[in-house]
């Protein structure tokens, strides 16, 4: 499809609230009440957390990072304090006091990409920490065995962690960005990361079996040609909206492409992000299939998922609408993936000239759902973003949807309505949150409690409080 016809398609979609398998849903249709949330506690982690704005975000609250996780009745949080030291805290759930320890590592540069991600390997009970990297070697360390599996019998002191490494126990990864831990079936801890750089990078996987790390390798290619707005780009990277294991062990990955040639945008103030794609794996990330089930790539081989792979795009969108990368996804109890994306709909403009200001003025989030037949449906969430940043999606045990928008606002929709009854259930009042937030997905699954880590807005480099607020779902 050419760029002009793509714009017409976007405009047609955007004038309605939703498009479902080619048919329109009336904006007023709602078959059930959206689920409520109940505010519980709001606790302070640090009164003087490190604060600076970089890439329109904060290093402590990049929503795609895993800075808040739970395991074995304890919750763990990670951030940088005003001295630039990395800090790890834990509390006994549901409402124990936070215990903090300061690591020796200090943030190397003022770059919001260099956030902290946490992972837990149940096989040996270790807490893993990946941090402070943007196209550089990783900073990685792990705790002693058993610290996370038997937390009540272990004191919370820095000596229980090993030294900071620039590899995974000697396994070099090279220059990388966006380390994220995921627990695979069989209690294997996986690390997802990008090598290369924005517009010319590849996604890779490594895996920890409870004792040893192994690099599985690349699964996405940066090469191939993409044309838009009279220009051609020959390199790109795939930005993931998540890697999520669902029932039966299927690994789901929704994504957007980021092109290396900025000339493919309609204006230099835009983003080269385009399209929403989807692949899945039934063998823990070794083999990748498109929406129709056709194999399109194998990890660590010469056959990788690429822009030329068939059947990847589930929601076409040219690079004219400030589509954000690395938003959010989840998988329901039937194994159906749900994805949140956001951009400036075509009813506002056919060409974004300043992505940050346009998203703040007119950005909207959309809920995408794949049904059991492989058909995708898209519904606009009728709440203005009023922000540049990303939202986060979680599902409860009944498959109701909860989207945490920037500033900590929560909108929900019920499964019974077909996810059409989107309602603001918490407006963020009193939080003074900067923008993006971090959610604890593991606690949603185990306790039906949504924990949100947020940092209060400040100015310049003045430190500000970082906090965790809890909500009961449903």
mmCIF file with all atom_site columns, N, CA and C in Angstrom, residues 169-213:
data_model
loop_
_atom_site.group_PDB
_atom_site.id
_atom_site.type_symbol
_atom_site.label_atom_id
_atom_site.label_alt_id
_atom_site.label_comp_id
_atom_site.label_asym_id
_atom_site.label_entity_id
_atom_site.label_seq_id
_atom_site.pdbx_PDB_ins_code
_atom_site.Cartn_x
_atom_site.Cartn_y
_atom_site.Cartn_z
_atom_site.occupancy
_atom_site.B_iso_or_equiv
_atom_site.pdbx_formal_charge
_atom_site.auth_seq_id
_atom_site.auth_comp_id
_atom_site.auth_asym_id
_atom_site.auth_atom_id
_atom_site.pdbx_PDB_model_num
ATOM 1   N N  . UNK A 1 169 ? 27.900 -13.700 33.540 1.00 0.00 ? 169 UNK A N  1
ATOM 2   C CA . UNK A 1 169 ? 28.796 -14.746 34.062 1.00 0.00 ? 169 UNK A CA 1
ATOM 3   C C  . UNK A 1 169 ? 29.801 -15.190 33.008 1.00 0.00 ? 169 UNK A C  1
ATOM 4   N N  . UNK A 1 170 ? 30.365 -14.223 32.283 1.00 0.00 ? 170 UNK A N  1
ATOM 5   C CA . UNK A 1 170 ? 31.374 -14.522 31.280 1.00 0.00 ? 170 UNK A CA 1
ATOM 6   C C  . UNK A 1 170 ? 30.847 -14.653 29.870 1.00 0.00 ? 170 UNK A C  1
ATOM 7   N N  . UNK A 1 171 ? 29.530 -14.655 29.690 1.00 0.00 ? 171 UNK A N  1
ATOM 8   C CA . UNK A 1 171 ? 28.926 -14.713 28.352 1.00 0.00 ? 171 UNK A CA 1
ATOM 9   C C  . UNK A 1 171 ? 28.756 -13.284 27.854 1.00 0.00 ? 171 UNK A C  1
ATOM 10  N N  . UNK A 1 172 ? 29.578 -12.876 26.900 1.00 0.00 ? 172 UNK A N  1
ATOM 11  C CA . UNK A 1 172 ? 29.513 -11.519 26.378 1.00 0.00 ? 172 UNK A CA 1
ATOM 12  C C  . UNK A 1 172 ? 28.315 -11.323 25.468 1.00 0.00 ? 172 UNK A C  1
ATOM 13  N N  . UNK A 1 173 ? 27.628 -10.199 25.623 1.00 0.00 ? 173 UNK A N  1
ATOM 14  C CA . UNK A 1 173 ? 26.470 -9.879  24.791 1.00 0.00 ? 173 UNK A CA 1
ATOM 15  C C  . UNK A 1 173 ? 26.752 -8.750  23.818 1.00 0.00 ? 173 UNK A C  1
ATOM 16  N N  . UNK A 1 174 ? 27.855 -8.028  24.019 1.00 0.00 ? 174 UNK A N  1
ATOM 17  C CA . UNK A 1 174 ? 28.155 -6.876  23.191 1.00 0.00 ? 174 UNK A CA 1
ATOM 18  C C  . UNK A 1 174 ? 27.328 -5.674  23.611 1.00 0.00 ? 174 UNK A C  1
ATOM 19  N N  . UNK A 1 175 ? 27.423 -4.609  22.831 1.00 0.00 ? 175 UNK A N  1
ATOM 20  C CA . UNK A 1 175 ? 26.662 -3.396  23.120 1.00 0.00 ? 175 UNK A CA 1
ATOM 21  C C  . UNK A 1 175 ? 25.172 -3.682  22.988 1.00 0.00 ? 175 UNK A C  1
ATOM 22  N N  . UNK A 1 176 ? 24.415 -3.338  24.005 1.00 0.00 ? 176 UNK A N  1
ATOM 23  C CA . UNK A 1 176 ? 22.997 -3.702  24.025 1.00 0.00 ? 176 UNK A CA 1
ATOM 24  C C  . UNK A 1 176 ? 22.177 -2.666  24.775 1.00 0.00 ? 176 UNK A C  1
ATOM 25  N N  . UNK A 1 177 ? 20.843 -2.808  24.662 1.00 0.00 ? 177 UNK A N  1
ATOM 26  C CA . UNK A 1 177 ? 19.880 -1.895  25.281 1.00 0.00 ? 177 UNK A CA 1
ATOM 27  C C  . UNK A 1 177 ? 18.636 -2.696  25.646 1.00 0.00 ? 177 UNK A C  1
ATOM 28  N N  . UNK A 1 178 ? 17.850 -2.176  26.559 1.00 0.00 ? 178 UNK A N  1
ATOM 29  C CA . UNK A 1 178 ? 16.548 -2.723  26.951 1.00 0.00 ? 178 UNK A CA 1
ATOM 30  C C  . UNK A 1 178 ? 16.609 -4.150  27.502 1.00 0.00 ? 178 UNK A C  1
ATOM 31  N N  . UNK A 1 179 ? 17.450 -4.443  28.481 1.00 0.00 ? 179 UNK A N  1
ATOM 32  C CA . UNK A 1 179 ? 17.413 -5.781  29.079 1.00 0.00 ? 179 UNK A CA 1
ATOM 33  C C  . UNK A 1 179 ? 16.114 -5.987  29.851 1.00 0.00 ? 179 UNK A C  1
ATOM 34  N N  . UNK A 1 180 ? 15.448 -7.093  29.571 1.00 0.00 ? 180 UNK A N  1
ATOM 35  C CA . UNK A 1 180 ? 14.197 -7.436  30.246 1.00 0.00 ? 180 UNK A CA 1
ATOM 36  C C  . UNK A 1 180 ? 14.197 -8.925  30.537 1.00 0.00 ? 180 UNK A C  1
ATOM 37  N N  . UNK A 1 181 ? 13.867 -9.282  31.774 1.00 0.00 ? 181 UNK A N  1
ATOM 38  C CA . UNK A 1 181 ? 13.813 -10.683 32.176 1.00 0.00 ? 181 UNK A CA 1
ATOM 39  C C  . UNK A 1 181 ? 12.400 -11.230 31.987 1.00 0.00 ? 181 UNK A C  1
ATOM 40  N N  . UNK A 1 182 ? 12.320 -12.495 31.541 1.00 0.00 ? 182 UNK A N  1
ATOM 41  C CA . UNK A 1 182 ? 11.052 -13.189 31.407 1.00 0.00 ? 182 UNK A CA 1
ATOM 42  C C  . UNK A 1 182 ? 11.214 -14.619 31.909 1.00 0.00 ? 182 UNK A C  1
ATOM 43  N N  . UNK A 1 183 ? 10.216 -15.097 32.666 1.00 0.00 ? 183 UNK A N  1
ATOM 44  C CA . UNK A 1 183 ? 10.254 -16.462 33.176 1.00 0.00 ? 183 UNK A CA 1
ATOM 45  C C  . UNK A 1 183 ? 9.577  -17.385 32.179 1.00 0.00 ? 183 UNK A C  1
ATOM 46  N N  . UNK A 1 184 ? 10.336 -18.341 31.657 1.00 0.00 ? 184 UNK A N  1
ATOM 47  C CA . UNK A 1 184 ? 9.834  -19.297 30.680 1.00 0.00 ? 184 UNK A CA 1
ATOM 48  C C  . UNK A 1 184 ? 9.387  -20.574 31.383 1.00 0.00 ? 184 UNK A C  1
ATOM 49  N N  . UNK A 1 185 ? 8.583  -21.398 30.728 1.00 0.00 ? 185 UNK A N  1
ATOM 50  C CA . UNK A 1 185 ? 8.218  -22.688 31.310 1.00 0.00 ? 185 UNK A CA 1
ATOM 51  C C  . UNK A 1 185 ? 9.458  -23.491 31.695 1.00 0.00 ? 185 UNK A C  1
ATOM 52  N N  . UNK A 1 186 ? 9.323  -24.284 32.750 1.00 0.00 ? 186 UNK A N  1
ATOM 53  C CA . UNK A 1 186 ? 10.457 -25.043 33.233 1.00 0.00 ? 186 UNK A CA 1
ATOM 54  C C  . UNK A 1 186 ? 11.373 -24.239 34.131 1.00 0.00 ? 186 UNK A C  1
ATOM 55  N N  . UNK A 1 187 ? 10.875 -23.085 34.607 1.00 0.00 ? 187 UNK A N  1
ATOM 56  C CA . UNK A 1 187 ? 11.644 -22.215 35.515 1.00 0.00 ? 187 UNK A CA 1
ATOM 57  C C  . UNK A 1 187 ? 12.937 -21.707 34.901 1.00 0.00 ? 187 UNK A C  1
ATOM 58  N N  . UNK A 1 188 ? 12.941 -21.541 33.587 1.00 0.00 ? 188 UNK A N  1
ATOM 59  C CA . UNK A 1 188 ? 14.097 -20.953 32.918 1.00 0.00 ? 188 UNK A CA 1
ATOM 60  C C  . UNK A 1 188 ? 13.895 -19.441 32.828 1.00 0.00 ? 188 UNK A C  1
ATOM 61  N N  . UNK A 1 189 ? 14.910 -18.708 33.244 1.00 0.00 ? 189 UNK A N  1
ATOM 62  C CA . UNK A 1 189 ? 14.860 -17.250 33.184 1.00 0.00 ? 189 UNK A CA 1
ATOM 63  C C  . UNK A 1 189 ? 15.491 -16.789 31.884 1.00 0.00 ? 189 UNK A C  1
ATOM 64  N N  . UNK A 1 190 ? 14.749 -16.021 31.106 1.00 0.00 ? 190 UNK A N  1
ATOM 65  C CA . UNK A 1 190 ? 15.266 -15.522 29.837 1.00 0.00 ? 190 UNK A CA 1
ATOM 66  C C  . UNK A 1 190 ? 15.528 -14.022 29.923 1.00 0.00 ? 190 UNK A C  1
ATOM 67  N N  . UNK A 1 191 ? 16.517 -13.586 29.176 1.00 0.00 ? 191 UNK A N  1
ATOM 68  C CA . UNK A 1 191 ? 16.834 -12.166 29.055 1.00 0.00 ? 191 UNK A CA 1
ATOM 69  C C  . UNK A 1 191 ? 16.642 -11.757 27.605 1.00 0.00 ? 191 UNK A C  1
ATOM 70  N N  . UNK A 1 192 ? 15.742 -10.804 27.392 1.00 0.00 ? 192 UNK A N  1
ATOM 71  C CA . UNK A 1 192 ? 15.531 -10.212 26.074 1.00 0.00 ? 192 UNK A CA 1
ATOM 72  C C  . UNK A 1 192 ? 16.288 -8.895  26.016 1.00 0.00 ? 192 UNK A C  1
ATOM 73  N N  . UNK A 1 193 ? 16.923 -8.607  24.884 1.00 0.00 ? 193 UNK A N  1
ATOM 74  C CA . UNK A 1 193 ? 17.677 -7.365  24.751 1.00 0.00 ? 193 UNK A CA 1
ATOM 75  C C  . UNK A 1 193 ? 17.872 -7.049  23.276 1.00 0.00 ? 193 UNK A C  1
ATOM 76  N N  . UNK A 1 194 ? 18.238 -5.796  23.008 1.00 0.00 ? 194 UNK A N  1
ATOM 77  C CA . UNK A 1 194 ? 18.517 -5.364  21.643 1.00 0.00 ? 194 UNK A CA 1
ATOM 78  C C  . UNK A 1 194 ? 20.002 -5.108  21.489 1.00 0.00 ? 194 UNK A C  1
ATOM 79  N N  . UNK A 1 195 ? 20.582 -5.646  20.433 1.00 0.00 ? 195 UNK A N  1
ATOM 80  C CA . UNK A 1 195 ? 21.934 -5.267  20.045 1.00 0.00 ? 195 UNK A CA 1
ATOM 81  C C  . UNK A 1 195 ? 21.837 -4.285  18.875 1.00 0.00 ? 195 UNK A C  1
ATOM 82  N N  . UNK A 1 196 ? 22.948 -3.635  18.564 1.00 0.00 ? 196 UNK A N  1
ATOM 83  C CA . UNK A 1 196 ? 22.895 -2.583  17.558 1.00 0.00 ? 196 UNK A CA 1
ATOM 84  C C  . UNK A 1 196 ? 22.333 -1.316  18.164 1.00 0.00 ? 196 UNK A C  1
ATOM 85  N N  . UNK A 1 197 ? 21.562 -0.590  17.371 1.00 0.00 ? 197 UNK A N  1
ATOM 86  C CA . UNK A 1 197 ? 21.041 0.693   17.842 1.00 0.00 ? 197 UNK A CA 1
ATOM 87  C C  . UNK A 1 197 ? 19.668 0.946   17.237 1.00 0.00 ? 197 UNK A C  1
ATOM 88  N N  . UNK A 1 198 ? 19.055 2.029   17.669 1.00 0.00 ? 198 UNK A N  1
ATOM 89  C CA . UNK A 1 198 ? 17.760 2.415   17.138 1.00 0.00 ? 198 UNK A CA 1
ATOM 90  C C  . UNK A 1 198 ? 17.849 2.606   15.629 1.00 0.00 ? 198 UNK A C  1
ATOM 91  N N  . UNK A 1 199 ? 16.949 1.964   14.892 1.00 0.00 ? 199 UNK A N  1
ATOM 92  C CA . UNK A 1 199 ? 16.949 2.059   13.443 1.00 0.00 ? 199 UNK A CA 1
ATOM 93  C C  . UNK A 1 199 ? 17.885 1.100   12.749 1.00 0.00 ? 199 UNK A C  1
ATOM 94  N N  . UNK A 1 200 ? 18.690 0.373   13.515 1.00 0.00 ? 200 UNK A N  1
ATOM 95  C CA . UNK A 1 200 ? 19.605 -0.611  12.917 1.00 0.00 ? 200 UNK A CA 1
ATOM 96  C C  . UNK A 1 200 ? 20.041 -1.587  14.009 1.00 0.00 ? 200 UNK A C  1
ATOM 97  N N  . UNK A 1 201 ? 19.083 -2.375  14.480 1.00 0.00 ? 201 UNK A N  1
ATOM 98  C CA . UNK A 1 201 ? 19.371 -3.269  15.590 1.00 0.00 ? 201 UNK A CA 1
ATOM 99  C C  . UNK A 1 201 ? 18.590 -4.563  15.493 1.00 0.00 ? 201 UNK A C  1
ATOM 100 N N  . UNK A 1 202 ? 18.968 -5.516  16.338 1.00 0.00 ? 202 UNK A N  1
ATOM 101 C CA . UNK A 1 202 ? 18.336 -6.829  16.331 1.00 0.00 ? 202 UNK A CA 1
ATOM 102 C C  . UNK A 1 202 ? 17.957 -7.244  17.748 1.00 0.00 ? 202 UNK A C  1
ATOM 103 N N  . UNK A 1 203 ? 16.877 -8.004  17.861 1.00 0.00 ? 203 UNK A N  1
ATOM 104 C CA . UNK A 1 203 ? 16.468 -8.562  19.145 1.00 0.00 ? 203 UNK A CA 1
ATOM 105 C C  . UNK A 1 203 ? 17.150 -9.901  19.370 1.00 0.00 ? 203 UNK A C  1
ATOM 106 N N  . UNK A 1 204 ? 17.578 -10.127 20.609 1.00 0.00 ? 204 UNK A N  1
ATOM 107 C CA . UNK A 1 204 ? 18.268 -11.361 20.963 1.00 0.00 ? 204 UNK A CA 1
ATOM 108 C C  . UNK A 1 204 ? 17.719 -11.917 22.269 1.00 0.00 ? 204 UNK A C  1
ATOM 109 N N  . UNK A 1 205 ? 18.050 -13.180 22.518 1.00 0.00 ? 205 UNK A N  1
ATOM 110 C CA . UNK A 1 205 ? 17.656 -13.854 23.747 1.00 0.00 ? 205 UNK A CA 1
ATOM 111 C C  . UNK A 1 205 ? 18.843 -14.563 24.367 1.00 0.00 ? 205 UNK A C  1
ATOM 112 N N  . UNK A 1 206 ? 18.877 -14.563 25.700 1.00 0.00 ? 206 UNK A N  1
ATOM 113 C CA . UNK A 1 206 ? 19.778 -15.411 26.472 1.00 0.00 ? 206 UNK A CA 1
ATOM 114 C C  . UNK A 1 206 ? 18.930 -16.153 27.494 1.00 0.00 ? 206 UNK A C  1
ATOM 115 N N  . UNK A 1 207 ? 19.458 -17.257 28.033 1.00 0.00 ? 207 UNK A N  1
ATOM 116 C CA . UNK A 1 207 ? 18.647 -18.098 28.918 1.00 0.00 ? 207 UNK A CA 1
ATOM 117 C C  . UNK A 1 207 ? 19.478 -18.656 30.067 1.00 0.00 ? 207 UNK A C  1
ATOM 118 N N  . UNK A 1 208 ? 18.883 -18.631 31.254 1.00 0.00 ? 208 UNK A N  1
ATOM 119 C CA . UNK A 1 208 ? 19.515 -19.115 32.481 1.00 0.00 ? 208 UNK A CA 1
ATOM 120 C C  . UNK A 1 208 ? 18.734 -20.333 32.963 1.00 0.00 ? 208 UNK A C  1
ATOM 121 N N  . UNK A 1 209 ? 19.406 -21.468 33.115 1.00 0.00 ? 209 UNK A N  1
ATOM 122 C CA . UNK A 1 209 ? 18.724 -22.715 33.466 1.00 0.00 ? 209 UNK A CA 1
ATOM 123 C C  . UNK A 1 209 ? 18.727 -23.029 34.955 1.00 0.00 ? 209 UNK A C  1
ATOM 124 N N  . UNK A 1 210 ? 19.104 -22.065 35.768 1.00 0.00 ? 210 UNK A N  1
ATOM 125 C CA . UNK A 1 210 ? 19.196 -22.278 37.202 1.00 0.00 ? 210 UNK A CA 1
ATOM 126 C C  . UNK A 1 210 ? 20.617 -22.378 37.688 1.00 0.00 ? 210 UNK A C  1
ATOM 127 N N  . UNK A 1 211 ? 21.549 -22.436 36.738 1.00 0.00 ? 211 UNK A N  1
ATOM 128 C CA . UNK A 1 211 ? 22.966 -22.454 37.115 1.00 0.00 ? 211 UNK A CA 1
ATOM 129 C C  . UNK A 1 211 ? 23.855 -21.761 36.091 1.00 0.00 ? 211 UNK A C  1
ATOM 130 N N  . UNK A 1 212 ? 23.458 -21.780 34.808 1.00 0.00 ? 212 UNK A N  1
ATOM 131 C CA . UNK A 1 212 ? 24.333 -21.308 33.737 1.00 0.00 ? 212 UNK A CA 1
ATOM 132 C C  . UNK A 1 212 ? 23.558 -20.473 32.726 1.00 0.00 ? 212 UNK A C  1
ATOM 133 N N  . UNK A 1 213 ? 24.170 -19.364 32.289 1.00 0.00 ? 213 UNK A N  1
ATOM 134 C CA . UNK A 1 213 ? 23.617 -18.563 31.206 1.00 0.00 ? 213 UNK A CA 1
ATOM 135 C C  . UNK A 1 213 ? 24.068 -19.119 29.857 1.00 0.00 ? 213 UNK A C  1
#
